[in-house]
Coordinates of N, CA and C in Angstrom, one line a residue:
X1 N -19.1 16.7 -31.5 CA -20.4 17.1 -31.1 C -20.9 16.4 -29.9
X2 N -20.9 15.1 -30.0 CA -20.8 14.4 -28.5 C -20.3 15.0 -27.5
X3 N -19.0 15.5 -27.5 CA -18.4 16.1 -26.2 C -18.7 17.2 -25.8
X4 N -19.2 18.2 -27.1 CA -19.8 19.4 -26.9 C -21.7 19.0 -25.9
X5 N -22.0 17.7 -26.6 CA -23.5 17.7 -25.7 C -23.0 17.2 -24.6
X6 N -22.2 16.0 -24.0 CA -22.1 15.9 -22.3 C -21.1 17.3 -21.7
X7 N -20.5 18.1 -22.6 CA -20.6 19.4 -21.6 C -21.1 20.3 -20.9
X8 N -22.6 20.3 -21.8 CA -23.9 20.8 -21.4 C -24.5 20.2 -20.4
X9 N -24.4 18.8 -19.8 CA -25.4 18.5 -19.1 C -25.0 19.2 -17.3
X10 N -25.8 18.5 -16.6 CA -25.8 19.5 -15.1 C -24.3 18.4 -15.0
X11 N -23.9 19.1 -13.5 CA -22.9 18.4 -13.2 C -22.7 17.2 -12.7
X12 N -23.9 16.7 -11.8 CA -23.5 15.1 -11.6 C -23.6 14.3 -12.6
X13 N -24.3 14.8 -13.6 CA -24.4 13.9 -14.8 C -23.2 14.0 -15.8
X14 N -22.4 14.8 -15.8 CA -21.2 14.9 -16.5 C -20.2 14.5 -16.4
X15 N -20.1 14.5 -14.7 CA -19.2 13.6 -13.7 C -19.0 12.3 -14.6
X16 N -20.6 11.6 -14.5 CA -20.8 10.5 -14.8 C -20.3 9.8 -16.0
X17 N -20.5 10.7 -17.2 CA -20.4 10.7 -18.4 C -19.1 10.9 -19.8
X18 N -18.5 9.7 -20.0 CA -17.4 10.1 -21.1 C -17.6 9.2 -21.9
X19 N -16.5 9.5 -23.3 CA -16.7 8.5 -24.4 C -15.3 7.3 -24.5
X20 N -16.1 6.5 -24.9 CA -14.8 5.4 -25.0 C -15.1 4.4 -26.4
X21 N -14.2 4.4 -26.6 CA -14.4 3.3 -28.1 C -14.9 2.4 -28.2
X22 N -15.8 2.2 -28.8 CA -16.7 1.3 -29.2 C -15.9 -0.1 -28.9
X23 N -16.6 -1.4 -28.8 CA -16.1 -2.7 -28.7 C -16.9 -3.4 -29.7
X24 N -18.5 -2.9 -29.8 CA -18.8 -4.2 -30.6 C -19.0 -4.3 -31.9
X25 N -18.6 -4.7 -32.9 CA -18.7 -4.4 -34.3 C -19.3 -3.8 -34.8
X26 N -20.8 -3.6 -34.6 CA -21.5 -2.9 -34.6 C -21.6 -1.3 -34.9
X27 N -20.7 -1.2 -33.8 CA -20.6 0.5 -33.8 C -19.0 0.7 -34.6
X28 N -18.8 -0.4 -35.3 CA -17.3 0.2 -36.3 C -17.7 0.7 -37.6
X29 N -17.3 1.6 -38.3 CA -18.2 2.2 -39.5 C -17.1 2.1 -40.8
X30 N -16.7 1.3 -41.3 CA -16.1 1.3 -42.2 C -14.6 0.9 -41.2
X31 N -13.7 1.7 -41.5 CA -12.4 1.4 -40.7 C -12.5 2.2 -39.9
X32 N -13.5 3.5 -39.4 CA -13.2 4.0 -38.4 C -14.1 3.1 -36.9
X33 N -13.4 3.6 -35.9 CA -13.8 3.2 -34.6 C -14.5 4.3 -33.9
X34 N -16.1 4.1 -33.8 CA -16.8 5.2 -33.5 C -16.6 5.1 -32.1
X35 N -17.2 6.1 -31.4 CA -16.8 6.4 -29.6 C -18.1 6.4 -29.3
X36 N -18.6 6.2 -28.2 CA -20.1 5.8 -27.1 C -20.1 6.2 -26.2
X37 N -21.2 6.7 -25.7 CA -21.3 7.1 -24.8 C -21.6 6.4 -23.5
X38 N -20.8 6.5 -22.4 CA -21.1 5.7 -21.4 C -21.0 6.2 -19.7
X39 N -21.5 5.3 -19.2 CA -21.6 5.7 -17.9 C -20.6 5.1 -16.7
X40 N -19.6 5.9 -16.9 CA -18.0 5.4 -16.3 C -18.7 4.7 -14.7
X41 N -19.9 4.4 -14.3 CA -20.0 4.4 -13.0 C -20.3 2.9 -13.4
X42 N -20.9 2.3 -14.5 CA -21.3 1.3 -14.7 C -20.7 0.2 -15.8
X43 N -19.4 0.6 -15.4 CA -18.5 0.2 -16.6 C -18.4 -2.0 -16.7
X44 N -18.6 -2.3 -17.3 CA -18.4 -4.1 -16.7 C -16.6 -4.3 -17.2
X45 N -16.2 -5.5 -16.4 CA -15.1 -5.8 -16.8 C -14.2 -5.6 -17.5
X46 N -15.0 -5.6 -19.0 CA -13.8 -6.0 -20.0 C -13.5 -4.1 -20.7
X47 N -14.8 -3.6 -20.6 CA -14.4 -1.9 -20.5 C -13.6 -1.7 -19.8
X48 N -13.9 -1.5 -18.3 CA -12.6 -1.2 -17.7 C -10.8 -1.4 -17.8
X49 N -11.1 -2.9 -18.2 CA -9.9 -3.2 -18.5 C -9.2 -2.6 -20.2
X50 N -10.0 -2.4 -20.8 CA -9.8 -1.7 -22.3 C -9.7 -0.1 -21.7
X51 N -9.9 0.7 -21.1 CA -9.8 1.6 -20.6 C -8.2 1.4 -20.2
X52 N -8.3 0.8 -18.8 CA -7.1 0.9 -18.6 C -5.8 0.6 -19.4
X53 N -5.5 -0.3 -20.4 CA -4.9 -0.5 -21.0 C -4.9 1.0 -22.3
X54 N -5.4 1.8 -22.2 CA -5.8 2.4 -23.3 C -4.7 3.7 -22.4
X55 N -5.3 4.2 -21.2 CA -4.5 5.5 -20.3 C -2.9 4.8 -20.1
X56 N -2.9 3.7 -19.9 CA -1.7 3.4 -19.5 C -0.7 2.5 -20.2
X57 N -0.7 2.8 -21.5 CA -0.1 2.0 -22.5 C 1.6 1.9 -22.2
X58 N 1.8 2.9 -21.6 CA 3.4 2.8 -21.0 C 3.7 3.0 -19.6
X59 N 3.7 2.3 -18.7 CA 3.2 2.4 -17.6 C 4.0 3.5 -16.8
X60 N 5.2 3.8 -16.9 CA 5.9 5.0 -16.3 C 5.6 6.3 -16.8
X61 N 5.6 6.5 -18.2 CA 5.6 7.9 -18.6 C 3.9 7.6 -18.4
X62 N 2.7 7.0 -18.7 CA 1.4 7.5 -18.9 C 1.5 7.8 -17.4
X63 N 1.9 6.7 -16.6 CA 1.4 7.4 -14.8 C 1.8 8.7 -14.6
X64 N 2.9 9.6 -14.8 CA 3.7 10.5 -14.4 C 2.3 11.5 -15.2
X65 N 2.1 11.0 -16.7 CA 1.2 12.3 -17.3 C 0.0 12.5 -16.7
X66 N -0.7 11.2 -16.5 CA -2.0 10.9 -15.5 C -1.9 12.2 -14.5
X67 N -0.5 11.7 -13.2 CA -0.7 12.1 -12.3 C -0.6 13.6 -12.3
X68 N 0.5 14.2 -13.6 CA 1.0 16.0 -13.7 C -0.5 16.7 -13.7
X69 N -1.3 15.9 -14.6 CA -2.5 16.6 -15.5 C -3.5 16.6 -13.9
X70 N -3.6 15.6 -13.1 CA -4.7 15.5 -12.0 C -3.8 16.9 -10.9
X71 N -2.5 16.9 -10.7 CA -1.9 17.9 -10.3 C -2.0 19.2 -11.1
X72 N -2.2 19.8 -11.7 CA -2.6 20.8 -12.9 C -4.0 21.4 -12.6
X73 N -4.6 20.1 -12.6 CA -6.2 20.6 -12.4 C -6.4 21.2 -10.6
X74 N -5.5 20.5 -10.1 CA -6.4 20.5 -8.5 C -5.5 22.1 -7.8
X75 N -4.1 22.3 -8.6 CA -3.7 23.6 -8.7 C -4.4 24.8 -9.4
X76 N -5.1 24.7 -10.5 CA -5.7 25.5 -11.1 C -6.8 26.2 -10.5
X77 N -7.9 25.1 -9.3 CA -9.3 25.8 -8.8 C -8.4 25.9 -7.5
X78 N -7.5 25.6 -6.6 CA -7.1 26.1 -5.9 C -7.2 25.3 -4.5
X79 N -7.4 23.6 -4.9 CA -7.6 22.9 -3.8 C -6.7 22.8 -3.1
X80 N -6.8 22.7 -1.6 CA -5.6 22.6 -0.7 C -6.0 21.1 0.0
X81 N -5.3 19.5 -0.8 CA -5.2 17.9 -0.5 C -5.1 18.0 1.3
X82 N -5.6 17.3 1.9 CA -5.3 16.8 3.5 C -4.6 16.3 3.5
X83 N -3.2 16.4 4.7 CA -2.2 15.4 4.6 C -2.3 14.8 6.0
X84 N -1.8 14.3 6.3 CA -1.3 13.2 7.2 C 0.2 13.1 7.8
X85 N -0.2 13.3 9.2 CA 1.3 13.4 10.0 C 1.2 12.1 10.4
X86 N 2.5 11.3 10.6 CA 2.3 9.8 11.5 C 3.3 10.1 13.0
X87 N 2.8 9.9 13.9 CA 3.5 10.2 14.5 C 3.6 8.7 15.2
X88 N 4.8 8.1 15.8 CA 4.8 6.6 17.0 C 6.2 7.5 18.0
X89 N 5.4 6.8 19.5 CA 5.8 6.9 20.2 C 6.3 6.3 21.1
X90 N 7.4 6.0 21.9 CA 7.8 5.1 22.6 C 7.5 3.4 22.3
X91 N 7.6 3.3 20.9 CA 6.8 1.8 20.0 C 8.4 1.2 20.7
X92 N 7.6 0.0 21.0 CA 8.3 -1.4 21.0 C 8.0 -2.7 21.1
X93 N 8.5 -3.7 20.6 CA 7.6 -5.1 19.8 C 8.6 -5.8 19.6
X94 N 7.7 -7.0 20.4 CA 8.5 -8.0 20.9 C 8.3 -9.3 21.1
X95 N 8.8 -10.0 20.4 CA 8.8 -11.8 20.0 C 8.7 -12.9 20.7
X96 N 8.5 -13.9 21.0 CA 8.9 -14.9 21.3 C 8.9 -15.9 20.4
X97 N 10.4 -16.4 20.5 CA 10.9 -17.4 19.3 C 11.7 -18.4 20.2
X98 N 12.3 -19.1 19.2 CA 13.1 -20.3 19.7 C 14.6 -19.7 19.0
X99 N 15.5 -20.7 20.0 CA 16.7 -20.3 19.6 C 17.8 -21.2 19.4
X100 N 18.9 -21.0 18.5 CA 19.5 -22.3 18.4 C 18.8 -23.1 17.3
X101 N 19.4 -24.6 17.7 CA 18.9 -25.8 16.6 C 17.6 -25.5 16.6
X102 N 16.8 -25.0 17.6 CA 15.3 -25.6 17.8 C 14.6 -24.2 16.6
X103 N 15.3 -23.3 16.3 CA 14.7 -22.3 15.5 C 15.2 -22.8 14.4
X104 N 16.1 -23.4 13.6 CA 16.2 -23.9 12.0 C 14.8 -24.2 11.5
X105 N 14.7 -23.9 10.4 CA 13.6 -24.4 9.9 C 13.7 -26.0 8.8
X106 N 13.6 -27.0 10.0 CA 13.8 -28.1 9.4 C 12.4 -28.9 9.5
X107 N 12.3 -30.1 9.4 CA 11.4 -30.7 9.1 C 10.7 -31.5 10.4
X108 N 11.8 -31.9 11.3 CA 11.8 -32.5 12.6 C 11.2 -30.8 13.4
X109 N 11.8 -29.9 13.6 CA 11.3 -28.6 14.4 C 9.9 -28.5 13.8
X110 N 9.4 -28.6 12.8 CA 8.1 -28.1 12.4 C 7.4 -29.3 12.7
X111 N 6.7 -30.4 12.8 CA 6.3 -31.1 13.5 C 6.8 -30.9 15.0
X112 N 7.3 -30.6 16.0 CA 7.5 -30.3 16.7 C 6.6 -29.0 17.2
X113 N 7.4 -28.4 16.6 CA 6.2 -26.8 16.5 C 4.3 -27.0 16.6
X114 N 4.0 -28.0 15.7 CA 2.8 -28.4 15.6 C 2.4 -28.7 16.8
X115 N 3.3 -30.1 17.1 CA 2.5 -31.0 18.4 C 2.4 -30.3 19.3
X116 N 3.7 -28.9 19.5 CA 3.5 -27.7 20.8 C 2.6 -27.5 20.4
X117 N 2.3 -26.5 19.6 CA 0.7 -25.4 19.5 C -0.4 -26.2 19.8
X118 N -0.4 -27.9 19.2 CA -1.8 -28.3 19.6 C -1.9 -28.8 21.3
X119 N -0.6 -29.3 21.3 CA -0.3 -29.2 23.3 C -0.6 -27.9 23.8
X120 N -0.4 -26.5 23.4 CA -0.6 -25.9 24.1 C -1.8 -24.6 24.4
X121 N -3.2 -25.4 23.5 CA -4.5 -25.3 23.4 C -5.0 -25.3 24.6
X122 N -4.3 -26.8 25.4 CA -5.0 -27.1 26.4 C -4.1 -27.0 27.9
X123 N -3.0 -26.0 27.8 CA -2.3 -25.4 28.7 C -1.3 -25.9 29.1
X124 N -0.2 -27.0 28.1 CA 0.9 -27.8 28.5 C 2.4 -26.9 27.5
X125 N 2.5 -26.5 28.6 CA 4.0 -25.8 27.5 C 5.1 -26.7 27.7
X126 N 5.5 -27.3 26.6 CA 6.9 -28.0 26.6 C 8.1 -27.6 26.7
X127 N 8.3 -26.5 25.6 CA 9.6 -25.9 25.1 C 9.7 -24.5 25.5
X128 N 10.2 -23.8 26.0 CA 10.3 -22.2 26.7 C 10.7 -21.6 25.4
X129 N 10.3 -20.4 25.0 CA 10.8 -19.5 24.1 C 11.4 -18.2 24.8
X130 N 12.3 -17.3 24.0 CA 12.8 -16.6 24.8 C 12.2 -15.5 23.6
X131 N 12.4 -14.3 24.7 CA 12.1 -13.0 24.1 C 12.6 -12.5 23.7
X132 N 12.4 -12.1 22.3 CA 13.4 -11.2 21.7 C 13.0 -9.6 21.4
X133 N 13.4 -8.7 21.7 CA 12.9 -7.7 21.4 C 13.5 -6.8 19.9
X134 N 12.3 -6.6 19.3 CA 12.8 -6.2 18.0 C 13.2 -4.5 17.6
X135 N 12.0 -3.8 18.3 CA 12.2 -2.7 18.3 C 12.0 -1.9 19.7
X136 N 12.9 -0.8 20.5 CA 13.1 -0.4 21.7 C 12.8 0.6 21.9
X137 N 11.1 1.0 22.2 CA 11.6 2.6 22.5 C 11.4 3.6 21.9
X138 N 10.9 3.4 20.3 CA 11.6 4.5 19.3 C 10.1 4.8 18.7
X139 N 11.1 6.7 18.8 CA 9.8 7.6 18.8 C 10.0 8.2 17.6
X140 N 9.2 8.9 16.7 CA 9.5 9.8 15.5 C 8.1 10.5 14.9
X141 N 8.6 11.2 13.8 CA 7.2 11.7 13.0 C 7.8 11.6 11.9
X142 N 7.2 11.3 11.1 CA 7.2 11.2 9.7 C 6.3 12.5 8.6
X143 N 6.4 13.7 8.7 CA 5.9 15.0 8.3 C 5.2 14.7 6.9
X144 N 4.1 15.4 6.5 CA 3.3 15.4 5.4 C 4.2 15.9 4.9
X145 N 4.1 15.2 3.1 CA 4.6 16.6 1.9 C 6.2 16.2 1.8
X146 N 6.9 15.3 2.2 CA 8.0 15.0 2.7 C 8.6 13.7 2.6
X147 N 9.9 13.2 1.8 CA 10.2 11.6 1.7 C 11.1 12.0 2.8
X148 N 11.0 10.4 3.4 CA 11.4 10.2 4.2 C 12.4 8.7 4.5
X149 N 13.7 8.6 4.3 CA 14.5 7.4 4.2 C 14.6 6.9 4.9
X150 N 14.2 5.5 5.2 CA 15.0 4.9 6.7 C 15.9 3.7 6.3
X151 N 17.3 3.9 6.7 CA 18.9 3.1 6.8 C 18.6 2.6 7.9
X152 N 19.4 1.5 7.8 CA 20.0 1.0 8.9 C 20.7 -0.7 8.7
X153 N 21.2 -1.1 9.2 CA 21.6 -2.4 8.8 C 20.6 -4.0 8.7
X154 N 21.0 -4.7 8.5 CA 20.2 -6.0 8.8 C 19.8 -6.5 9.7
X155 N 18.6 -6.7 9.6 CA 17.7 -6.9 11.2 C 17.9 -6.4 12.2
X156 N 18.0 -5.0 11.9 CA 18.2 -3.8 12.6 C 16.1 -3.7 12.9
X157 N 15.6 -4.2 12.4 CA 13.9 -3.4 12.4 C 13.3 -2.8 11.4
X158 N 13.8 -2.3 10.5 CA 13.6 -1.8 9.4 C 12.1 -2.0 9.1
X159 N 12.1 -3.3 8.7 CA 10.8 -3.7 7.7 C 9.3 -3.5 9.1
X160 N 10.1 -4.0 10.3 CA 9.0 -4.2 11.3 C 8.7 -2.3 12.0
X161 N 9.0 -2.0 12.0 CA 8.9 -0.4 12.0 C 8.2 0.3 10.9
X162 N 8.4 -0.3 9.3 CA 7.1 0.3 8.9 C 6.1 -0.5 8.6
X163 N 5.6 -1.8 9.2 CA 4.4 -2.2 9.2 C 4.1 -2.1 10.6
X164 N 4.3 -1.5 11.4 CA 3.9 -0.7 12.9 C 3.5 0.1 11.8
X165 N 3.9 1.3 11.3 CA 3.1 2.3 11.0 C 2.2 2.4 9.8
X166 N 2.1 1.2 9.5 CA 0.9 0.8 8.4 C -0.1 -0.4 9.1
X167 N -0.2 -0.4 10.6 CA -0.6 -1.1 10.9 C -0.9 -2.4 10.5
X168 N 0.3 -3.4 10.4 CA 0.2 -4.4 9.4 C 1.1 -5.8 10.2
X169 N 1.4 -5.1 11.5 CA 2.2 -6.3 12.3 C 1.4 -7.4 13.0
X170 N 2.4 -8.5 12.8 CA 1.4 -9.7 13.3 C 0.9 -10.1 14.3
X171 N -0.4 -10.7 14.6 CA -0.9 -10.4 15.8 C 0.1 -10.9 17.1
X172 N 0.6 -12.0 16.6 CA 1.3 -12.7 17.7 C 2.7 -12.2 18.5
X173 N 2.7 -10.7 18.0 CA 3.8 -9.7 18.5 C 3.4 -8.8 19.3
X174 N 3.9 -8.9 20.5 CA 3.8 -7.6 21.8 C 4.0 -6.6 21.1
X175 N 3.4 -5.8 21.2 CA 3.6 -4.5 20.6 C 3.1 -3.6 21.7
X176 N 3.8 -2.7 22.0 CA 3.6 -1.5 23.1 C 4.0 0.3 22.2
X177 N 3.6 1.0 23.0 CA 3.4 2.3 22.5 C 2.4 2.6 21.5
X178 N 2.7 4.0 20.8 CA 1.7 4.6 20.1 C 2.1 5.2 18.6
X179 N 0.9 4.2 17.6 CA 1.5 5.6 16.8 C -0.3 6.0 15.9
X180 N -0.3 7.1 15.9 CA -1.6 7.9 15.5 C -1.0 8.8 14.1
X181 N -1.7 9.2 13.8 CA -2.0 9.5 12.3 C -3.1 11.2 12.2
X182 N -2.8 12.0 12.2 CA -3.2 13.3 12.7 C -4.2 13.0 14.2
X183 N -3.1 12.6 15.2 CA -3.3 12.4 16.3 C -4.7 11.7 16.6
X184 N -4.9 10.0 15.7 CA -5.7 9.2 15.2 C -5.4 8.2 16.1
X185 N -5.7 7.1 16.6 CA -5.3 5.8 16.7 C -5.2 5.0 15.5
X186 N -4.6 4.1 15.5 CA -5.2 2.9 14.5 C -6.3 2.2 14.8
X187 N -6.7 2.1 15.8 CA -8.3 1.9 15.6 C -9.2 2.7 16.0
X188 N -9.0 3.7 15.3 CA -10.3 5.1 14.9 C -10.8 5.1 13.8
X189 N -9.4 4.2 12.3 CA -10.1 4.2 11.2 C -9.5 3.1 10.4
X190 N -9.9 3.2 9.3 CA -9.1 2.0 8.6 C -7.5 2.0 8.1
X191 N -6.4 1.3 8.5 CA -5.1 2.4 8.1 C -4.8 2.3 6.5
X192 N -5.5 0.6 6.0 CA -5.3 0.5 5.1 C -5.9 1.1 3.8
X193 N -6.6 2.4 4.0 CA -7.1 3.1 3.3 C -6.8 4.6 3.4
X194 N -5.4 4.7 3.8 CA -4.5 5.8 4.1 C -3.5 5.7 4.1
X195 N -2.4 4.3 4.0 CA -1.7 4.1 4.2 C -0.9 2.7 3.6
X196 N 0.3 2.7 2.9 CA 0.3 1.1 2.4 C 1.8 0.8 2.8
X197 N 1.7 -0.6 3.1 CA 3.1 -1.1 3.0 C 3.6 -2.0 1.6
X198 N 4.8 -1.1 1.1 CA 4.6 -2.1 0.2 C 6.6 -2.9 -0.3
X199 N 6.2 -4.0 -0.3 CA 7.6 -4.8 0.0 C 8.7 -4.2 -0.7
X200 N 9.5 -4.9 -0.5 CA 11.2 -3.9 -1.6 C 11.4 -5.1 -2.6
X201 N 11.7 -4.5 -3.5 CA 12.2 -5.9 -4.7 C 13.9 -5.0 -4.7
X202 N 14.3 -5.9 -4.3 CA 16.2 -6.2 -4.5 C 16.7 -6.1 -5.6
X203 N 16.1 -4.8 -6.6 CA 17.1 -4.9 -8.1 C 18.3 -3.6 -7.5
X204 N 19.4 -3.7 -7.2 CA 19.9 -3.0 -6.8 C 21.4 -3.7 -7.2
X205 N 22.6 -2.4 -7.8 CA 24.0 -3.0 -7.5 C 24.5 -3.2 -5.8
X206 N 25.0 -4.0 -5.4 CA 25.2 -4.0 -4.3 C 26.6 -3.1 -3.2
X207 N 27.4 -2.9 -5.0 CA 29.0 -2.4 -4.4 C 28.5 -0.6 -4.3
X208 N 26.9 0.1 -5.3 CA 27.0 1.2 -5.2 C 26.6 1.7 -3.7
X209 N 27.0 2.9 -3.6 CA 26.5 3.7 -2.0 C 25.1 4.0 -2.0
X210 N 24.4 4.7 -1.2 CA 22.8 5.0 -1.0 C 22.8 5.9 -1.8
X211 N 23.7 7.0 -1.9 CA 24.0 8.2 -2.8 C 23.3 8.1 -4.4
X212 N 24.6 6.6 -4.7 CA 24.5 6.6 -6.1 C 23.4 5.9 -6.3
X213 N 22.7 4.8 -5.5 CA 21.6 4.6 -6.4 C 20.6 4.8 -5.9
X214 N 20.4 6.2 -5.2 CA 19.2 7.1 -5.3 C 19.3 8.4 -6.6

């Protein structure tokens, strides 16, 4: 009967509007757990988090149903989602490090490191770095609607190639060329609300091919 009256109401208010199980003793009626009506916009804390533990009690199969049923609905009225082309062009980014003993990461080099940066506040360079260049040149698009793999070997670029396109490389790196986002700059909008990088965790056999553990 509840769900029958918030189906009735207008639509911003329905939006607004669902039931979730009760928390405070109060509203428990014997052994059953009555449901409330609430206002998902004004949820505090510990609702939310009872919520979420409630949709996502298994976190693989509930995500996958989440996401079929939100795909279900947005196929049914007939929406057509915006996508996003990434395009970089001519990107290249490029370092300056130390080489040799003087790049180990020991204990003598890092005090070292220090006394340069604070010597070189006031315009005294001691130790020369050389340039290394990480990535040369390299153009591509990444198409909506589409995975997209990138191989290559060890400190080949990999990882610095997709934080170029998640806008996420560190300031202290030359970076040259372009890459836009339905022919966007990165600073036209936020990338981080379009776009994420997110690290690799190494559970992998190492002797299998790309084949077998994809």
């Amino acid at each position: 009967l509840k769900w029958a009256a918030i189906e009735k109401l207008p639509t911003y208010n329905r939006l607004r509007t669902s039931l979730m199980p009760a928390l405070a003793e109060d509203d428990v009626y014997g052994n059953q757990i009555l449901n409330k009506e609430v206002d998902v916009t004004k949820l505090d804390g510990e609702e939310r988090q009872k919520f979420i533990d409630m949709v996502f009690k298994v976190a693989e199969q509930d995500n996958e149903r989440i996401l079929t049923k939100l795909r279900n609905r947005i196929d049914r009225v007939g929406i057509q989602l915006p996508t996003v082309e990434v395009r970089f062009d001519h990107l290249t980014v490029k370092a300056d490090c130390y080489t040799g003993d003087r790049s180990l990461p020991s204990l003598t080099n890092s005090v070292r490191n220090m006394g340069e940066s604070i010597l070189g506040m006031v315009g005294i360079q001691l130790a020369k770095k050389q340039q290394l260049t990480i990535l040369k040149d390299v153009s591509g698009i990444v198409k909506p609607s589409r995975m997209s793999l990138l191989l290559g070997p060890p400190a080949s670029g990999k990882t610095s190639l997709l934080l170029a396109l998640a806008g996420k490389l560190d300031k202290s790196l030359d970076v040259s060329g372009e890459v836009t986002y339905n022919g966007h700059g990165l600073n036209e909008f936020v990338p981080i609300k379009t776009s994420a990088y997110i690290s690799q965790n190494d559970l992998h056999v190492g002797i299998m091919t790309v084949k077998e553990t994809l």
